[in-house]
């Protein structure tokens, strides 16, 4: 036998339903009917799995888009500099704004400068360089926060 549960917010749905149906037509009505129907374990698991798949697709799409943006290179359709150099410039500016930029970010800054100003032949893998820059930036923010607390 399956466990049937009612979600607590379903109690308020009939009260607001005439107003929402009038405002949005029958589009929202179908979703409210689906939400207000009984939930069993299988339905909860299927809904959670669907949400996890959607979140994974969004995360993977974002990761793929950034990797492709760096690999395409060249200039974009408006003639702006290539995306790798732009991203390196953005990370350089963020790292220079930190208090301890000169002392702790030496390797990350030098790799970013090579990406920003150097020839393509001298570049390291941009994804790894940006990951190191992000880690350096996070560590400097942690140090700044801990120094403010003292």
CSV table of C-alpha atoms in Angstrom, one decimal:
chain,number,residue,atom,x,y,z
A,1,UNK,CA,0.0,0.0,0.0
A,2,UNK,CA,1.2,3.5,-0.8
A,3,UNK,CA,1.3,6.4,1.7
A,4,UNK,CA,-1.0,9.2,0.7
A,5,UNK,CA,-0.3,12.7,2.1
A,6,UNK,CA,-1.7,16.1,1.5
A,7,UNK,CA,0.6,19.1,1.2
A,8,UNK,CA,-0.1,21.8,3.8
A,9,UNK,CA,-0.5,24.7,1.3
A,10,UNK,CA,-3.3,22.9,-0.6
A,11,UNK,CA,-5.7,24.0,2.2
A,12,UNK,CA,-5.4,27.6,0.9
A,13,UNK,CA,-5.8,26.8,-2.8
A,14,UNK,CA,-9.6,26.6,-2.9
A,15,UNK,CA,-9.8,30.1,-1.3
A,16,UNK,CA,-7.6,31.7,-3.9
A,17,UNK,CA,-8.6,29.6,-6.8
A,18,UNK,CA,-11.4,31.9,-8.2
A,19,UNK,CA,-9.1,34.9,-8.1
A,20,UNK,CA,-6.2,33.0,-9.8
A,21,UNK,CA,-8.5,31.5,-12.4
A,22,UNK,CA,-10.0,34.8,-13.3
A,23,UNK,CA,-6.5,36.4,-13.6
A,24,UNK,CA,-4.8,33.7,-15.5
A,25,UNK,CA,-7.5,31.6,-17.1
A,26,UNK,CA,-7.4,27.9,-17.2
A,27,UNK,CA,-3.6,27.7,-17.4
A,28,UNK,CA,-3.0,27.8,-13.7
A,29,UNK,CA,-6.1,25.8,-13.0
A,30,UNK,CA,-4.7,22.6,-14.4
A,31,UNK,CA,-1.5,23.0,-12.3
A,32,UNK,CA,-3.5,23.7,-9.1
A,33,UNK,CA,-5.6,20.6,-9.7
A,34,UNK,CA,-2.5,18.5,-10.2
A,35,UNK,CA,-1.0,20.0,-7.0
A,36,UNK,CA,-4.2,19.4,-4.9
A,37,UNK,CA,-4.6,15.8,-5.9
A,38,UNK,CA,-3.3,13.2,-3.4
A,39,UNK,CA,0.4,12.6,-3.4
A,40,UNK,CA,1.8,9.1,-2.9
A,41,UNK,CA,5.4,8.0,-2.5
A,42,UNK,CA,5.8,7.2,-6.2
A,43,UNK,CA,4.5,10.6,-7.3
A,44,UNK,CA,6.8,12.4,-4.9
A,45,UNK,CA,9.8,10.4,-6.1
A,46,UNK,CA,9.0,11.0,-9.8
A,47,UNK,CA,8.5,14.7,-9.2
A,48,UNK,CA,11.8,14.9,-7.3
A,49,UNK,CA,13.6,12.9,-10.0
A,50,UNK,CA,12.2,15.2,-12.7
A,51,UNK,CA,13.4,18.3,-10.8
A,52,UNK,CA,16.8,16.8,-10.3
A,53,UNK,CA,17.1,16.1,-14.0
A,54,UNK,CA,16.1,19.7,-14.9
A,55,UNK,CA,18.6,21.1,-12.4
A,56,UNK,CA,21.3,18.8,-13.9
A,57,UNK,CA,20.5,19.8,-17.4
A,58,UNK,CA,20.7,23.5,-16.5
A,59,UNK,CA,24.0,23.1,-14.7
A,60,UNK,CA,25.5,21.0,-17.5
A,61,UNK,CA,24.2,23.5,-20.1
A,62,UNK,CA,25.8,26.4,-18.3
A,63,UNK,CA,29.1,24.5,-18.0
A,64,UNK,CA,29.0,23.5,-21.6
A,65,UNK,CA,28.2,27.1,-22.7
A,66,UNK,CA,31.2,28.5,-20.8
A,67,UNK,CA,33.6,25.9,-22.1
A,68,UNK,CA,32.5,26.4,-25.7
A,69,UNK,CA,32.7,30.2,-25.3
A,70,UNK,CA,36.3,29.9,-24.3
A,71,UNK,CA,37.2,27.4,-27.0
A,72,UNK,CA,35.6,29.3,-29.9
A,73,UNK,CA,37.9,32.3,-29.4
A,74,UNK,CA,38.5,34.9,-32.0
A,75,UNK,CA,36.1,37.9,-32.0
A,76,UNK,CA,32.4,37.8,-31.6
A,77,UNK,CA,29.9,39.2,-34.1
A,78,UNK,CA,30.5,42.8,-33.0
A,79,UNK,CA,34.3,42.6,-33.3
A,80,UNK,CA,34.9,42.6,-29.6
A,81,UNK,CA,38.0,40.8,-28.2
A,82,UNK,CA,37.8,37.1,-27.8
A,83,UNK,CA,36.0,35.7,-24.7
A,84,UNK,CA,39.0,34.1,-23.1
A,85,UNK,CA,40.8,37.4,-23.0
A,86,UNK,CA,37.7,39.2,-21.7
A,87,UNK,CA,37.2,36.6,-18.9
A,88,UNK,CA,40.9,36.8,-17.9
A,89,UNK,CA,40.6,40.6,-17.7
A,90,UNK,CA,37.5,40.3,-15.5
A,91,UNK,CA,39.3,37.9,-13.1
A,92,UNK,CA,42.4,40.1,-13.1
A,93,UNK,CA,40.3,43.1,-12.0
A,94,UNK,CA,38.6,41.0,-9.3
A,95,UNK,CA,41.9,39.7,-7.9
A,96,UNK,CA,43.6,43.2,-8.0
A,97,UNK,CA,40.7,44.5,-5.9
A,98,UNK,CA,41.5,42.2,-3.0
A,99,UNK,CA,43.8,43.4,-0.1
A,100,UNK,CA,46.4,40.6,-0.5
A,101,UNK,CA,46.6,40.5,-4.3
A,102,UNK,CA,50.4,40.9,-4.5
A,103,UNK,CA,51.3,38.2,-2.0
A,104,UNK,CA,49.0,35.3,-2.4
A,105,UNK,CA,47.8,35.2,-6.0
A,106,UNK,CA,51.1,35.1,-7.9
A,107,UNK,CA,50.6,32.0,-10.0
A,108,UNK,CA,46.9,32.8,-10.7
A,109,UNK,CA,47.7,36.4,-11.7
A,110,UNK,CA,50.6,35.4,-13.9
A,111,UNK,CA,48.5,32.7,-15.7
A,112,UNK,CA,45.7,35.2,-16.1
A,113,UNK,CA,48.0,37.9,-17.5
A,114,UNK,CA,49.3,35.3,-20.0
A,115,UNK,CA,45.8,34.6,-21.1
A,116,UNK,CA,44.9,38.3,-21.3
A,117,UNK,CA,48.0,39.7,-23.0
A,118,UNK,CA,50.1,36.8,-24.3
A,119,UNK,CA,50.1,34.9,-27.5
A,120,UNK,CA,47.8,31.9,-27.8
A,121,UNK,CA,50.7,29.5,-28.0
A,122,UNK,CA,51.7,30.3,-24.4
A,123,UNK,CA,48.3,29.8,-22.9
A,124,UNK,CA,47.5,27.1,-20.3
A,125,UNK,CA,44.0,25.5,-20.4
A,126,UNK,CA,41.7,28.4,-19.8
A,127,UNK,CA,39.2,26.4,-17.7
A,128,UNK,CA,41.9,25.4,-15.2
A,129,UNK,CA,43.3,29.0,-15.0
A,130,UNK,CA,39.9,30.4,-14.3
A,131,UNK,CA,39.2,27.7,-11.7
A,132,UNK,CA,42.5,28.6,-9.9
A,133,UNK,CA,41.6,32.3,-10.1
A,134,UNK,CA,38.2,31.6,-8.6
A,135,UNK,CA,39.8,29.6,-5.8
A,136,UNK,CA,42.3,32.4,-5.1
A,137,UNK,CA,39.5,35.0,-5.0
A,138,UNK,CA,37.4,32.9,-2.6
A,139,UNK,CA,40.4,32.3,-0.3
A,140,UNK,CA,41.2,36.0,-0.2
A,141,UNK,CA,37.5,36.8,0.6
A,142,UNK,CA,37.6,34.3,3.4
A,143,UNK,CA,40.8,35.9,4.8
A,144,UNK,CA,39.3,39.4,4.6
A,145,UNK,CA,36.1,38.2,6.4
A,146,UNK,CA,38.1,36.6,9.2
A,147,UNK,CA,40.3,39.7,9.5
A,148,UNK,CA,37.2,41.9,9.9
A,149,UNK,CA,35.8,39.6,12.6
A,150,UNK,CA,38.9,40.0,14.8
